[in-house]
Each structure stands twice: as structure tokens, then as C-alpha cells.
PDB file of C-alpha atoms in Angstrom:
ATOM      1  CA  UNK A   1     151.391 175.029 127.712  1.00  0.00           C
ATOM      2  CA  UNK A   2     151.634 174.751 124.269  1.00  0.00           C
ATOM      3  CA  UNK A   3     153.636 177.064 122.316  1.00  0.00           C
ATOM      4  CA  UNK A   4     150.894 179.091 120.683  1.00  0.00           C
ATOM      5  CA  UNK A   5     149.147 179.416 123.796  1.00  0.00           C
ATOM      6  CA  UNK A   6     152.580 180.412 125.404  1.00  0.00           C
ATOM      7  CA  UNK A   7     152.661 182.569 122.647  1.00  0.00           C
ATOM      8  CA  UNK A   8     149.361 184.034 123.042  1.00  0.00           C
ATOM      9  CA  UNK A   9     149.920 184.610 127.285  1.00  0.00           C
ATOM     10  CA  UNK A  10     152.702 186.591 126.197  1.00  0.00           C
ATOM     11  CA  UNK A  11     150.932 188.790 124.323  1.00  0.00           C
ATOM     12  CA  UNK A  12     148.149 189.807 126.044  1.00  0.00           C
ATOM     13  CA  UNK A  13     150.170 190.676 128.841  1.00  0.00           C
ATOM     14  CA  UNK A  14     152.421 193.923 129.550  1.00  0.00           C
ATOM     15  CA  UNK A  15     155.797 193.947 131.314  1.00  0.00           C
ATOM     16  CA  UNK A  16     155.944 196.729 133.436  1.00  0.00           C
ATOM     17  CA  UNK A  17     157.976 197.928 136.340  1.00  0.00           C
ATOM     18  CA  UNK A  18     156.537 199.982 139.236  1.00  0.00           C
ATOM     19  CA  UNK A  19     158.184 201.974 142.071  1.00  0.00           C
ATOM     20  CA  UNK A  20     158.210 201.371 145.743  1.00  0.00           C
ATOM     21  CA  UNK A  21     154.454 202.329 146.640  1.00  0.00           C
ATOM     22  CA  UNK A  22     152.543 202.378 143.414  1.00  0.00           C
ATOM     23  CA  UNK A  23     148.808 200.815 143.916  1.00  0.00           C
ATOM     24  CA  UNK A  24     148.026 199.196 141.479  1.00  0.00           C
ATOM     25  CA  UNK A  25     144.345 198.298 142.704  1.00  0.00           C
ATOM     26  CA  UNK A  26     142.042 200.461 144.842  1.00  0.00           C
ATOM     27  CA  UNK A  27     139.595 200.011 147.407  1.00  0.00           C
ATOM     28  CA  UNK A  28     136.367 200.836 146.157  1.00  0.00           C
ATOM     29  CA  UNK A  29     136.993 200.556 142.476  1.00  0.00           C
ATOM     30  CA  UNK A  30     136.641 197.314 140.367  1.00  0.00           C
ATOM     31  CA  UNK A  31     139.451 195.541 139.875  1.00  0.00           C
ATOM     32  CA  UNK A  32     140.397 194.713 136.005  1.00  0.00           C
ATOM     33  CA  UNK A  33     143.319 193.741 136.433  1.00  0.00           C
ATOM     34  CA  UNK A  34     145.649 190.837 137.723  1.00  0.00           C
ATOM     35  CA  UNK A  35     149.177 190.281 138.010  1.00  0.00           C
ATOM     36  CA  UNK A  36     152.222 187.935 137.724  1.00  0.00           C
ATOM     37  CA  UNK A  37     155.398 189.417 140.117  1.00  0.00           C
ATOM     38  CA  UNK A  38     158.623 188.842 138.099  1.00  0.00           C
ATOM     39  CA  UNK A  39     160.451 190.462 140.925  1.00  0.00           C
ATOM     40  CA  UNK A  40     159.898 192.406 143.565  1.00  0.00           C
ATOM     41  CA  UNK A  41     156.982 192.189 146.128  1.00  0.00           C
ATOM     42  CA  UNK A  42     153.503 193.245 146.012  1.00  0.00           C
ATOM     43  CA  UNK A  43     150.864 192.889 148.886  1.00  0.00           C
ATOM     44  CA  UNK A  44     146.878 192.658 149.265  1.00  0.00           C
ATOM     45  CA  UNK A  45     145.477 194.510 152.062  1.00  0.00           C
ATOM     46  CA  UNK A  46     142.240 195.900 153.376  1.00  0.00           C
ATOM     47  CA  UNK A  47     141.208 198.631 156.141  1.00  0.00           C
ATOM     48  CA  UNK A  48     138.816 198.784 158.831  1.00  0.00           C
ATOM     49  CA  UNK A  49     136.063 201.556 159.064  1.00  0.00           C
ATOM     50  CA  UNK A  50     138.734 203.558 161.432  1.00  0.00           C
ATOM     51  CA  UNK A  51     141.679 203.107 158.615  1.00  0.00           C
ATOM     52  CA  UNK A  52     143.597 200.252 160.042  1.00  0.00           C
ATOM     53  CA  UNK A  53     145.533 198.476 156.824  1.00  0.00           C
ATOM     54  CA  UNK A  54     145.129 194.278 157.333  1.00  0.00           C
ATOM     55  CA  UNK A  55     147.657 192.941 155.173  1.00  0.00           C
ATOM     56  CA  UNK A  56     145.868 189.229 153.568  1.00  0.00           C
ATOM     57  CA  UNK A  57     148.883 188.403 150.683  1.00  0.00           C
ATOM     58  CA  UNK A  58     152.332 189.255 149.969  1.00  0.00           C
ATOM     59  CA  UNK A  59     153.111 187.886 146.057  1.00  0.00           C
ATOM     60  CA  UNK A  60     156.981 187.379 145.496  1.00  0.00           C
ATOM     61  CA  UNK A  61     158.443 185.978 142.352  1.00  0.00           C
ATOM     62  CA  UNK A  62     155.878 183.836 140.304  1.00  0.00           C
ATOM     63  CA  UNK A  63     152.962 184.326 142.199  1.00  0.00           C
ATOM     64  CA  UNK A  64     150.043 186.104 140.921  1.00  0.00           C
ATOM     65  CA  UNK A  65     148.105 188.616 143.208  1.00  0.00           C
ATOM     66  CA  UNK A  66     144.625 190.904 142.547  1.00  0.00           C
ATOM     67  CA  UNK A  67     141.256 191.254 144.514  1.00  0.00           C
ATOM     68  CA  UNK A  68     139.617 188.111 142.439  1.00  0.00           C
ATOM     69  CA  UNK A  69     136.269 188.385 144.500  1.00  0.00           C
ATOM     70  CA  UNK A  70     136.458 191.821 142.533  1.00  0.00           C
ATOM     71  CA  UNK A  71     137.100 190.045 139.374  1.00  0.00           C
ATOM     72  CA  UNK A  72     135.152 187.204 139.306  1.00  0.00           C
ATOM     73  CA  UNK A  73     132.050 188.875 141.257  1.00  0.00           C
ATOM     74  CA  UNK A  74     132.363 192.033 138.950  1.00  0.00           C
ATOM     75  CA  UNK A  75     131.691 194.146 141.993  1.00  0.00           C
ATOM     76  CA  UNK A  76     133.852 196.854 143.946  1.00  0.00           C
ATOM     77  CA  UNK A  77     137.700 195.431 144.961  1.00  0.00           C
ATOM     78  CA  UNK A  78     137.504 195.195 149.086  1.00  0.00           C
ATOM     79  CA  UNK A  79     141.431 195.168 148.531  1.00  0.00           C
ATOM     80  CA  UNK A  80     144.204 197.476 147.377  1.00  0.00           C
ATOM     81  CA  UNK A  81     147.096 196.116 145.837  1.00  0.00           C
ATOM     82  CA  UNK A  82     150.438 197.879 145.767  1.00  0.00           C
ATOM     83  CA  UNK A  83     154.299 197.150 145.570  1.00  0.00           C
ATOM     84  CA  UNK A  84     156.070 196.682 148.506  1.00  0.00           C
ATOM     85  CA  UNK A  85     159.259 197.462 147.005  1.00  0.00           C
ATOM     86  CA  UNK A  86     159.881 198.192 143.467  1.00  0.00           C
ATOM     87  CA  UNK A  87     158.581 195.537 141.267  1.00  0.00           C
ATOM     88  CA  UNK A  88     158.425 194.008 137.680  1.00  0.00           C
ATOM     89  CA  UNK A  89     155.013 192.586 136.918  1.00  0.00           C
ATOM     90  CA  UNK A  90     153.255 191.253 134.043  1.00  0.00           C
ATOM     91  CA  UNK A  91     149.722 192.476 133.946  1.00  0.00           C
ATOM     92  CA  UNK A  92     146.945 191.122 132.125  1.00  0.00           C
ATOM     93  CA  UNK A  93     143.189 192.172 131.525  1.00  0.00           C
ATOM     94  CA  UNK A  94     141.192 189.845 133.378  1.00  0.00           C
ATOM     95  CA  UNK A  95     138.547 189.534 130.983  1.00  0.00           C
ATOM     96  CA  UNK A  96     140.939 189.241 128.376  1.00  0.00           C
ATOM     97  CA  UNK A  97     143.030 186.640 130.092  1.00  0.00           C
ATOM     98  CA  UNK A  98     139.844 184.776 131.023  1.00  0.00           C
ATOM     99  CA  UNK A  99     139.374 184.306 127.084  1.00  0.00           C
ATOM    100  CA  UNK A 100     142.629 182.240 126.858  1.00  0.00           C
ATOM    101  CA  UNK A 101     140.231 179.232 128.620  1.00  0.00           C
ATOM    102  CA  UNK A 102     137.709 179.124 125.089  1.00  0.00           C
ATOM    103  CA  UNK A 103     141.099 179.770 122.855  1.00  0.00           C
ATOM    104  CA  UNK A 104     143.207 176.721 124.303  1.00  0.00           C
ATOM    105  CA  UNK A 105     141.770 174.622 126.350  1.00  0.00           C
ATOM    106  CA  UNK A 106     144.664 172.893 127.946  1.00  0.00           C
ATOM    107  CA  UNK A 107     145.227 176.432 130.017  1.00  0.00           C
ATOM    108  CA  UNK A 108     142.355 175.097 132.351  1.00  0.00           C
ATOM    109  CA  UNK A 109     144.294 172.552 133.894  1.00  0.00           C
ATOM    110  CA  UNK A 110     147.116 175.322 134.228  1.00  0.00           C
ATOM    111  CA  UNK A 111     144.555 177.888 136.201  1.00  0.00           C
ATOM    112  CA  UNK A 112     143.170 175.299 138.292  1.00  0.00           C
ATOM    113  CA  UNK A 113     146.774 174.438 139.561  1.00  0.00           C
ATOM    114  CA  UNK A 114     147.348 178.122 140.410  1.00  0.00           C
ATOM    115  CA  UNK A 115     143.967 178.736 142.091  1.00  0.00           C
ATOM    116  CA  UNK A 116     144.581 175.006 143.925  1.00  0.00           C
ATOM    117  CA  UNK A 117     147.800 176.541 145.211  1.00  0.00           C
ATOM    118  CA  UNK A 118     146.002 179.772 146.534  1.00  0.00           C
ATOM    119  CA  UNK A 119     143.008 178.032 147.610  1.00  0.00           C
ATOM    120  CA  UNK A 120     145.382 175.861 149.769  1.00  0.00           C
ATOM    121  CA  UNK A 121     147.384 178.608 150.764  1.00  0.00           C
ATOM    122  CA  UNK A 122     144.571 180.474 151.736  1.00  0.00           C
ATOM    123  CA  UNK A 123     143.079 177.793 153.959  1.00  0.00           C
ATOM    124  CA  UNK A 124     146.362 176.979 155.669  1.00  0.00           C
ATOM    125  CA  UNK A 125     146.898 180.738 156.681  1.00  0.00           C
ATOM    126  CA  UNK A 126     143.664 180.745 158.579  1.00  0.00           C
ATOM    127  CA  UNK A 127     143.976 177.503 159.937  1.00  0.00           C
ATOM    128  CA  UNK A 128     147.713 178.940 160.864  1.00  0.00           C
ATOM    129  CA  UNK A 129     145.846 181.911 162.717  1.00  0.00           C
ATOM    130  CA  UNK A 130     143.894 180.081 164.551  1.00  0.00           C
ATOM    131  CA  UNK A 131     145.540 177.654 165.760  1.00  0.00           C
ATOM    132  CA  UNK A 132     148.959 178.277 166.104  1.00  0.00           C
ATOM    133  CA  UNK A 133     151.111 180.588 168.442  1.00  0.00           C
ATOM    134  CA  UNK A 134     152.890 183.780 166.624  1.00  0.00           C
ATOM    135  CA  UNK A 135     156.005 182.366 166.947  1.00  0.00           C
ATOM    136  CA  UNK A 136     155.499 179.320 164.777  1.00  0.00           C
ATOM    137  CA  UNK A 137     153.370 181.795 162.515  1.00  0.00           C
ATOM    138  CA  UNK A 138     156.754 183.795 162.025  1.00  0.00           C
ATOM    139  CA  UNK A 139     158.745 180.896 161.316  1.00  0.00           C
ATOM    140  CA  UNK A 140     156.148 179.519 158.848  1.00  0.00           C
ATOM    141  CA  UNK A 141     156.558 183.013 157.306  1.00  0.00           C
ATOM    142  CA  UNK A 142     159.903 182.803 156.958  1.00  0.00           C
ATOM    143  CA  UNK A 143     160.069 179.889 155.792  1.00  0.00           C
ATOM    144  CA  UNK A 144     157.211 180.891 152.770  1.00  0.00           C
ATOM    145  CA  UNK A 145     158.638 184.565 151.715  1.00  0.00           C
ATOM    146  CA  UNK A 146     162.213 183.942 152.604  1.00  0.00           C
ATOM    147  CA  UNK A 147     164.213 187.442 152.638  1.00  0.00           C
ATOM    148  CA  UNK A 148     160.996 189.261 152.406  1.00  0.00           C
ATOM    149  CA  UNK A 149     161.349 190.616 156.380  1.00  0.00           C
ATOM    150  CA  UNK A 150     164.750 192.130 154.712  1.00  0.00           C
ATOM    151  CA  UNK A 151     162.623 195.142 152.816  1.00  0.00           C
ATOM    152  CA  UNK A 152     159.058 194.726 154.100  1.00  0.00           C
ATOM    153  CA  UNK A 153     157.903 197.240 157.023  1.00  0.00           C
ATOM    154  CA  UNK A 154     157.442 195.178 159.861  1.00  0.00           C
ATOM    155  CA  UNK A 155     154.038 196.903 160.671  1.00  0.00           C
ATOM    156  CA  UNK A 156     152.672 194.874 157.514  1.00  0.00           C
ATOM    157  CA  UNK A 157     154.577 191.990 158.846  1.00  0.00           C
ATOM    158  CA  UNK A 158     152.862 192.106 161.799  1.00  0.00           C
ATOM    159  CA  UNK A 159     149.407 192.935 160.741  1.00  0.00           C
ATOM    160  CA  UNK A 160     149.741 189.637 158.141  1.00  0.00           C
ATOM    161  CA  UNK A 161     150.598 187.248 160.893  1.00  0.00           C
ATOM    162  CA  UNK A 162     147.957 189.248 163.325  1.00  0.00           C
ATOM    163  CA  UNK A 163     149.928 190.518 165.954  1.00  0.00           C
ATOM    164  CA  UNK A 164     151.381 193.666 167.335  1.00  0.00           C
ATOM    165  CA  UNK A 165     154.445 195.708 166.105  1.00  0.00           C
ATOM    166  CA  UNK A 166     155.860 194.890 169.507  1.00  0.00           C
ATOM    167  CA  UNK A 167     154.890 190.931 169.784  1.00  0.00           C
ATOM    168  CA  UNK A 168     157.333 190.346 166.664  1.00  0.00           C
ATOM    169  CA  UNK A 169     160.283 192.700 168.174  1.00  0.00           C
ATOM    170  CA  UNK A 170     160.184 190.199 170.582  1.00  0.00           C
ATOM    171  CA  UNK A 171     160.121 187.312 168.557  1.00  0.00           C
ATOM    172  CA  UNK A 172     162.672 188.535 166.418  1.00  0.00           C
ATOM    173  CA  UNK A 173     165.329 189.069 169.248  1.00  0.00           C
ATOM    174  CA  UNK A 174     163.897 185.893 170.723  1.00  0.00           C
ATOM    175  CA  UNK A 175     165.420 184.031 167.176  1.00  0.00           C
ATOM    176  CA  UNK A 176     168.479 186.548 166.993  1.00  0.00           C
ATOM    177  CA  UNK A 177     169.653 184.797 171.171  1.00  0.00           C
ATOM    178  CA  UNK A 178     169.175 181.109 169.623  1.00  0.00           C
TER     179      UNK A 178
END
């Protein structure tokens, strides 16, 4: 980017550091807002009509995370957002960060490289799911948000990679004896 668009990103967003639990988007509410992890960890999740939590993202360091079907649909988020651990994000105004595209022009390209990555990230996660056991699902996990099994419950571990608490005991201890 440029530096007056550089300039510009920076000030339309806000640094700010949350604790350990803080959601920052709700179910049911529309979502305004997205957000930039500088540190920390944040996940996406959504429930099922008898309150199970699904966990869809986990955003570490320089990813971005929000409920953009929210955003970009202006309708009701489907997802929550909250921090994992406690995190220091920079959030912007969607609307207002959507404004950067008529401003300078050359942040298109920039976007469309970040939703690329998602979109591909995304599709390889549910291509993952379905065709691969939940051991090579762990290790791909691993491999992706490395440390991130070090402070994350494993029940949100679990639900992301779609198995049971117990399935990735075993697979853990099943790594630990190789």
C-alpha cells in the first residue's frame, strides 16, 4: 500500500486489547465490525437450536476474523466472535473500512488477496472434513495454528476439527507414543 493509504488504514482503525472471553460479536445482532489479531487468538463459532457451540475459525496473528455474511448481507451475525485468550486487535468499522476501496484504489488488489486466502482456506477445511480422517485433520491443525492447542480448550479444538472431546485425547496420546 501506499503510504497515505497506509496512513489512512491506520487511522480508521483502533488498537485495543481484550481479556480472555470478551465477545466481541453476537449472535443475533449485526455485525459492524471486523478485526485484525495483533496477538492473541480469537475464534468464530455458532450454536445449534439445543446450545451446542461449533467452532468455524480461530484468527491468530495477522489474520482478520468477523461474521462477513453479517457484514456484507447487512443482516443478523449467525456467529459470535470472542477471544480465546487475551488479545490485541485492531478494529475497524466495516462500512468505514469498505470506503478505503473509492479513496485508494490500489487497496482492492490488497482485499482480494485476503478474501482469496480465506476463500481458499475455507474450501480446504471442508474438503479436509470430508474427506480426511481426524488424525490427519489434527496434524493439518497443527501444522496451521501452531502452539494454539497450548491455551485453546480442547472442547473448541475438537468441535473445529468435528470430533469428540474423547477422539482427540486419543489422538493426542497417540502423537505423544511416536
Amino acid at each position: 500500500l501506499s503510504g497515505e493509504a497506509e496512513k489512512y488504514v491506520r487511522e480508521i482503525g483502533t488498537v485495543a486489547t481484550y481479556k480472555k472471553g470478551t465477545v466481541l460479536i453476537r449472535e443475533g445482532r449485526l455485525a459492524e465490525k471486523t478485526f485484525f489479531v495483533l496477538n492473541g487468538c480469537l475464534r468464530s463459532y455458532c450454536k445449534d437450536k439445543e446450545g451446542k457451540e461449533y467452532t468455524l475459525q480461530f484468527a491468530i496473528r495477522d489474520w482478520w476474523i468477523s461474521d462477513f455474511m453479517s457484514i456484507y448481507n447487512n443482516q443478523k451475525a449467525s456467529l459470535a466472535v470472542e477471544c480465546v485468550i487475551d488479545s490485541t486487535v485492531v478494529e475497524f468499522n466495516a462500512k468505514t473500512l469498505s470506503n478505503i476501496f473509492t479513496l485508494f484504489p490500489e487497496f482492492e488488489a490488497f482485499q482480494r488477496r485476503n478474501l482469496e486466502r480465506h476463500v481458499v482456506s475455507l474450501h480446504r477445511r471442508i474438503l479436509n472434513q470430508l474427506q480426511l480422517p481426524a488424525a490427519e485433520r489434527y496434524d493439518l491443525f497443527t501444522k496451521q495454528y501452531p502452539d494454539v492447542d497450548q491455551f485453546v480448550p480442547n472442547y473448541h479444538i475438537a468441535s473445529f476439527l468435528g470430533i469428540t472431546q474423547q477422539s482427540l485425547s486419543r489422538i493426542r496420546s497417540e502423537r505423544i507414543k511416536k
